[in-house]
Short mmCIF file of C-alpha atoms in Angstrom, two decimals:
data_model
loop_
_atom_site.label_atom_id
_atom_site.label_comp_id
_atom_site.label_asym_id
_atom_site.label_seq_id
_atom_site.Cartn_x
_atom_site.Cartn_y
_atom_site.Cartn_z
CA MET L 1 49.51 -35.31 213.21
CA LYS L 2 51.68 -37.05 210.67
CA ASN L 3 49.81 -38.72 207.80
CA HIS L 4 46.55 -37.00 208.70
CA ILE L 5 44.28 -35.83 205.85
CA LEU L 6 41.68 -33.09 206.25
CA ILE L 7 38.69 -33.58 203.93
CA VAL L 8 36.71 -30.34 203.60
CA ASP L 9 34.05 -31.41 201.11
CA ASP L 10 31.76 -34.29 200.26
CA ILE L 11 33.58 -37.22 198.64
CA HIS L 12 32.82 -40.91 198.11
CA PRO L 13 33.94 -43.02 201.11
CA ILE L 14 36.05 -45.28 198.88
CA PHE L 15 38.80 -42.63 199.06
CA ILE L 16 38.83 -42.73 202.85
CA GLU L 17 38.83 -46.52 202.85
CA ARG L 18 41.80 -46.73 200.48
CA ALA L 19 43.74 -43.86 202.08
CA GLU L 20 43.41 -45.44 205.52
CA ALA L 21 44.63 -48.75 204.07
CA MET L 22 47.81 -46.84 203.14
CA GLY L 23 48.24 -45.71 206.74
CA TYR L 24 46.57 -42.30 206.61
CA HIS L 25 44.02 -41.04 209.10
CA CYS L 26 41.18 -39.12 207.44
CA ASP L 27 39.38 -36.32 209.25
CA TYR L 28 36.14 -36.06 207.26
CA ARG L 29 34.63 -32.61 207.79
CA PRO L 30 32.58 -31.75 204.67
CA THR L 31 30.73 -28.85 206.30
CA ILE L 32 33.79 -27.08 207.72
CA LYS L 33 34.08 -23.36 206.95
CA PRO L 34 37.25 -21.97 205.33
CA ASP L 35 38.17 -19.87 208.38
CA GLU L 36 37.85 -22.93 210.62
CA ALA L 37 40.04 -24.99 208.28
CA LEU L 38 42.61 -22.20 208.24
CA GLN L 39 42.98 -22.48 212.01
CA ILE L 40 43.72 -26.23 212.00
CA ILE L 41 45.37 -26.98 208.64
CA GLY L 42 48.82 -26.77 210.21
CA ASN L 43 48.10 -30.15 211.82
CA TYR L 44 47.61 -31.99 208.51
CA THR L 45 49.88 -33.44 205.85
CA GLY L 46 47.07 -33.82 203.29
CA LEU L 47 44.01 -31.89 202.15
CA VAL L 48 41.06 -32.98 199.99
CA ILE L 49 38.86 -30.34 198.34
CA ARG L 50 36.23 -29.99 195.64
CA SER L 51 35.17 -26.63 194.20
CA LYS L 52 33.80 -24.56 197.07
CA PHE L 53 37.18 -24.28 198.83
CA ASN L 54 40.08 -22.01 197.76
CA VAL L 55 43.65 -22.93 198.61
CA THR L 56 45.20 -19.47 198.69
CA ARG L 57 48.71 -18.25 199.52
CA GLN L 58 47.47 -17.40 203.01
CA PHE L 59 46.07 -20.90 203.45
CA ILE L 60 49.28 -22.52 202.20
CA ASP L 61 51.35 -20.39 204.60
CA ALA L 62 49.21 -21.68 207.46
CA ALA L 63 49.66 -25.27 206.28
CA ALA L 64 53.19 -25.78 207.57
CA ASN L 65 53.09 -29.59 207.30
CA LEU L 66 51.06 -29.93 204.10
CA ARG L 67 52.57 -32.33 201.56
CA PHE L 68 49.70 -32.82 199.12
CA VAL L 69 46.32 -31.46 198.04
CA CYS L 70 43.79 -33.70 196.29
CA ARG L 71 41.19 -31.97 194.13
CA ALA L 72 38.10 -34.13 193.67
CA GLY L 73 37.56 -33.08 190.06
CA ALA L 74 39.52 -31.71 187.14
CA GLY L 75 40.05 -27.94 187.39
CA MET L 76 42.79 -26.59 189.65
CA ASP L 77 41.81 -22.91 189.38
CA ASN L 78 40.83 -22.77 193.06
CA ILE L 79 44.41 -23.60 194.09
CA ASP L 80 47.40 -21.24 193.93
CA GLU L 81 49.37 -23.81 191.91
CA LYS L 82 52.52 -21.73 191.55
CA TYR L 83 52.86 -21.03 195.27
CA ALA L 84 52.00 -24.61 196.18
CA GLY L 85 54.77 -25.77 193.84
CA GLU L 86 57.25 -23.39 195.48
CA LYS L 87 56.36 -24.94 198.83
CA GLY L 88 56.87 -28.47 197.51
CA ILE L 89 53.20 -29.40 197.83
CA VAL L 90 52.09 -32.14 195.43
CA LEU L 91 48.80 -31.40 193.65
CA ILE L 92 46.56 -34.30 192.64
CA ASN L 93 43.42 -33.98 190.53
CA ALA L 94 41.05 -36.58 189.08
CA SER L 95 40.28 -35.57 185.50
CA GLU L 96 40.01 -39.21 184.52
CA GLY L 97 37.25 -39.74 187.07
CA ASN L 98 34.67 -37.43 185.52
CA SER L 99 35.74 -37.23 181.86
CA ASP L 100 33.03 -39.67 180.76
CA ALA L 101 30.42 -37.66 182.61
CA VAL L 102 31.55 -34.42 180.96
CA GLY L 103 31.69 -36.00 177.50
CA GLU L 104 28.18 -37.39 177.80
CA HIS L 105 26.81 -34.14 179.23
CA ALA L 106 28.27 -32.14 176.34
CA ILE L 107 26.66 -34.57 173.87
CA GLY L 108 23.34 -34.16 175.69
CA LEU L 109 23.49 -30.37 175.55
CA LEU L 110 24.40 -30.45 171.87
CA LEU L 111 21.62 -32.84 170.82
CA ALA L 112 19.05 -30.94 172.88
CA LEU L 113 20.04 -27.64 171.28
CA MET L 114 20.12 -28.97 167.73
CA ASN L 115 16.65 -30.48 168.14
CA ASN L 116 14.94 -27.77 170.25
CA PHE L 117 14.15 -30.18 173.09
CA ASN L 118 13.77 -27.46 175.72
CA ILE L 119 11.62 -25.20 173.52
CA SER L 120 9.30 -27.88 172.14
CA ASP L 121 8.84 -29.48 175.56
CA ALA L 122 7.77 -26.12 177.04
CA GLN L 123 5.44 -25.42 174.10
CA ILE L 124 3.63 -28.77 174.39
CA ARG L 125 3.20 -28.31 178.14
CA ALA L 126 1.66 -24.90 177.36
CA GLY L 127 -0.78 -26.46 174.86
CA SER L 128 1.05 -25.52 171.64
CA TRP L 129 1.96 -28.09 168.95
CA GLN L 130 4.54 -26.53 166.57
CA ARG L 131 6.25 -29.02 164.27
CA GLU L 132 7.79 -26.70 161.67
CA ALA L 133 9.09 -24.24 164.26
CA ASN L 134 10.98 -27.10 165.92
CA ARG L 135 12.60 -28.63 162.88
CA GLY L 136 16.09 -29.67 164.00
CA TYR L 137 19.58 -30.23 162.62
CA GLU L 138 21.43 -33.53 162.24
CA LEU L 139 24.93 -34.00 163.56
CA LYS L 140 25.96 -36.29 160.70
CA GLY L 141 28.30 -34.55 158.29
CA LYS L 142 28.93 -31.57 160.58
CA THR L 143 32.37 -30.41 161.70
CA VAL L 144 32.83 -30.29 165.46
CA GLY L 145 35.64 -28.07 166.75
CA ILE L 146 37.10 -28.92 170.14
CA ILE L 147 39.30 -26.49 172.07
CA GLY L 148 41.49 -28.43 174.51
CA TYR L 149 42.29 -32.10 173.97
CA GLY L 150 42.93 -33.43 177.44
CA PHE L 151 40.78 -36.01 179.21
CA MET L 152 37.60 -33.98 178.72
CA GLY L 153 38.13 -33.03 175.09
CA LYS L 154 39.09 -36.55 174.13
CA SER L 155 36.10 -37.99 175.98
CA PHE L 156 33.76 -35.71 174.03
CA ALA L 157 35.45 -36.68 170.75
CA ARG L 158 35.18 -40.38 171.60
CA LYS L 159 31.47 -40.00 172.39
CA LEU L 160 30.97 -38.28 169.01
CA SER L 161 32.60 -41.11 167.06
CA GLY L 162 29.32 -42.85 166.26
CA PHE L 163 27.66 -39.74 164.83
CA GLU L 164 29.64 -39.68 161.56
CA VAL L 165 30.97 -36.19 162.16
CA ASN L 166 34.29 -34.56 161.30
CA VAL L 167 36.02 -33.81 164.60
CA ILE L 168 38.87 -31.31 164.68
CA ALA L 169 40.74 -30.21 167.79
CA TYR L 170 43.10 -27.44 168.86
CA ASP L 171 45.29 -27.51 171.95
CA LYS L 172 47.85 -24.78 172.50
CA TYR L 173 49.92 -26.97 174.82
CA LYS L 174 49.96 -30.22 172.82
CA THR L 175 51.12 -31.35 169.42
CA GLY L 176 50.92 -34.65 167.60
CA PHE L 177 47.73 -35.71 169.36
CA SER L 178 45.65 -36.67 166.32
CA ASP L 179 43.95 -40.02 166.90
CA GLN L 180 41.01 -42.05 165.66
CA TYR L 181 38.59 -39.60 167.27
CA ALA L 182 39.92 -36.17 166.26
CA ARG L 183 42.37 -34.48 163.93
CA GLU L 184 44.76 -31.88 165.28
CA VAL L 185 44.34 -28.47 163.59
CA SER L 186 45.24 -24.81 164.10
CA MET L 187 42.89 -22.32 165.75
CA GLU L 188 42.44 -20.77 162.29
CA GLU L 189 40.99 -24.05 161.03
CA ILE L 190 38.67 -24.30 164.05
CA VAL L 191 37.35 -20.82 163.26
CA LYS L 192 37.00 -21.55 159.55
CA HIS L 193 35.37 -24.97 159.54
CA SER L 194 33.43 -25.52 162.78
CA ASP L 195 29.66 -26.04 162.87
CA VAL L 196 29.95 -26.83 166.58
CA LEU L 197 32.40 -25.32 169.07
CA SER L 198 33.01 -27.06 172.41
CA LEU L 199 35.36 -25.86 175.16
CA HIS L 200 37.41 -28.29 177.26
CA ILE L 201 40.11 -26.05 178.72
CA PRO L 202 41.12 -25.02 182.24
CA LEU L 203 40.67 -21.50 183.56
CA THR L 204 44.01 -19.68 183.50
CA ALA L 205 45.11 -16.07 183.11
CA GLU L 206 45.40 -16.85 179.40
CA THR L 207 41.96 -18.42 178.93
CA ASN L 208 40.04 -16.00 181.17
CA GLY L 209 37.55 -14.23 178.88
CA MET L 210 38.96 -15.96 175.78
CA VAL L 211 35.56 -16.32 174.13
CA ASN L 212 34.66 -12.68 173.63
CA GLU L 213 33.00 -10.71 170.85
CA GLU L 214 36.18 -10.39 168.82
CA TYR L 215 36.86 -14.13 169.01
CA LEU L 216 33.34 -15.09 167.96
CA PHE L 217 33.32 -12.51 165.15
CA HIS L 218 35.96 -14.46 163.23
CA PHE L 219 33.94 -17.69 162.90
CA LYS L 220 33.01 -18.26 159.27
CA LYS L 221 29.82 -20.24 159.92
CA PRO L 222 27.08 -20.02 162.56
CA VAL L 223 27.91 -22.48 165.34
CA PHE L 224 26.32 -24.36 168.19
CA PHE L 225 28.40 -23.45 171.24
CA ILE L 226 28.99 -25.77 174.22
CA ASN L 227 30.84 -24.86 177.40
CA THR L 228 31.38 -27.52 180.07
CA SER L 229 34.79 -26.18 181.14
CA ARG L 230 34.86 -23.02 183.26
CA GLY L 231 32.40 -20.13 183.13
CA LYS L 232 34.95 -17.33 183.06
CA VAL L 233 36.44 -18.69 179.82
CA ALA L 234 33.40 -17.40 177.90
CA GLN L 235 31.87 -13.94 178.33
CA VAL L 236 28.11 -14.39 178.61
CA ARG L 237 27.37 -10.97 177.12
CA ALA L 238 29.47 -11.86 174.06
CA VAL L 239 27.62 -15.17 173.68
CA LEU L 240 24.22 -13.47 173.91
CA ASN L 241 25.25 -10.82 171.37
CA ALA L 242 26.48 -13.55 169.01
CA ILE L 243 23.10 -15.28 169.34
CA LYS L 244 21.35 -12.02 168.41
CA ASP L 245 23.70 -11.60 165.44
CA GLY L 246 23.11 -15.17 164.24
CA LYS L 247 26.75 -16.16 164.87
CA ILE L 248 25.64 -18.69 167.51
CA LEU L 249 22.62 -20.87 166.69
CA GLY L 250 22.35 -22.17 170.22
CA ALA L 251 24.46 -22.26 173.39
CA GLY L 252 24.65 -25.08 175.94
CA LEU L 253 26.19 -23.67 179.11
CA ASP L 254 26.93 -25.84 182.12
CA VAL L 255 29.11 -23.07 183.55
CA LEU L 256 28.72 -19.29 183.77
CA GLU L 257 30.93 -16.31 184.61
CA THR L 258 28.93 -15.90 187.81
CA GLU L 259 27.33 -18.95 189.39
CA LYS L 260 24.79 -19.56 192.14
CA PHE L 261 22.05 -17.28 193.44
CA PRO L 262 21.60 -14.52 194.41
CA ALA L 263 24.76 -13.30 192.64
CA LEU L 264 23.73 -14.81 189.28
CA ALA L 265 20.39 -12.97 189.22
CA GLU L 266 22.22 -9.67 189.82
CA GLN L 267 24.21 -9.86 186.55
CA GLU L 268 23.15 -7.39 183.85
CA TRP L 269 22.88 -10.22 181.32
CA PHE L 270 20.91 -12.66 183.45
CA GLU L 271 17.39 -11.68 182.39
CA GLU L 272 18.30 -11.94 178.71
CA LEU L 273 19.99 -15.27 179.36
CA ARG L 274 16.97 -16.55 181.28
CA GLN L 275 14.53 -15.63 178.53
CA SER L 276 16.58 -16.86 175.58
CA GLY L 277 15.14 -19.95 173.96
CA LYS L 278 18.49 -20.49 172.26
CA VAL L 279 20.34 -21.13 175.51
CA LEU L 280 20.24 -24.35 177.52
CA LEU L 281 21.54 -24.09 181.08
CA THR L 282 22.69 -26.66 183.63
CA PRO L 283 24.09 -25.84 187.12
CA HIS L 284 27.78 -26.85 186.77
CA VAL L 285 26.98 -30.56 186.95
CA ALA L 286 28.56 -31.90 183.74
CA GLY L 287 31.20 -33.84 185.66
CA TRP L 288 29.04 -34.63 188.68
CA THR L 289 27.16 -37.89 188.20
CA PHE L 290 26.37 -40.73 190.58
CA ASP L 291 29.02 -42.71 188.69
CA SER L 292 31.74 -40.06 188.66
CA TYR L 293 31.24 -39.47 192.39
CA ARG L 294 32.86 -42.84 193.03
CA LYS L 295 35.29 -42.81 190.09
CA ILE L 296 36.78 -39.47 191.15
CA SER L 297 37.59 -40.86 194.61
CA GLU L 298 39.06 -44.02 193.11
CA VAL L 299 41.34 -42.00 190.83
CA MET L 300 42.46 -39.73 193.70
CA ALA L 301 43.23 -42.73 195.90
CA GLU L 302 45.27 -44.40 193.15
CA LYS L 303 47.29 -41.23 192.49
CA LEU L 304 47.84 -40.79 196.23
CA ARG L 305 49.12 -44.37 196.41
CA MET L 306 51.67 -43.56 193.69
CA VAL L 307 52.81 -40.45 195.60
CA HIS L 308 52.79 -42.33 198.90
CA GLY L 309 54.98 -45.02 197.38
#
């Protein structure tokens, strides 16, 4: 089945339309189970996934004719990238497609935290009118520290540009990236100067559990903490302890170490997380808007066209 693409998750039809215009046949099966896909993947030259599907070594071994994998999103942590590379499989993601969504979502979390939107809304609904208790903070004049300055980090910095803040950014894998939106600094400067800390990094062996109690201990000022990257980058217990210690003023978490129920409710930290008024939670949707749904597919199709030649 040369030039056949198996699509195992929900994507915008614009990808299928453009891929078929290039001569591909798309087998759209968004409800297929991983074990079913494993049985038939040998028949396909392309695969399209989102986040629920893991492309493991076993899966790659079964995919004898696979030439490329498209990830409808940014993170590639559900793909064995090293093994795919050894097999000559081209990996395509679409960070550009949802970077605006992530940047805006991070701004929303930050503003809501700094102004107690979730707390005051709940209080009013419960018949309580507490002005002084909900006095907020202004962004103007604050220093925002960004970890990771790829598409997501830069989008967040760009969205911040109208707030008259000082934006500093650290990226272990880039240098010379200072621009009109952010100034490149060392991690030491992030730790020393930040009033806000926002993560925009992929999940790797190196970043797994990076934000732990020791890391947070070194921050010189209390911070508002935003994570729209990957849940396993930040240890929830460490974040909750830092909130209790006054090191974190508020945490906006779109991602968690463990996601979805019932597994989430079984975590030892979940009840404390649930009851904390200083935590704002969203269900891993920062990059998943009605707009990005289409843009992600457009980006994937364009990158496939470049690979296709």
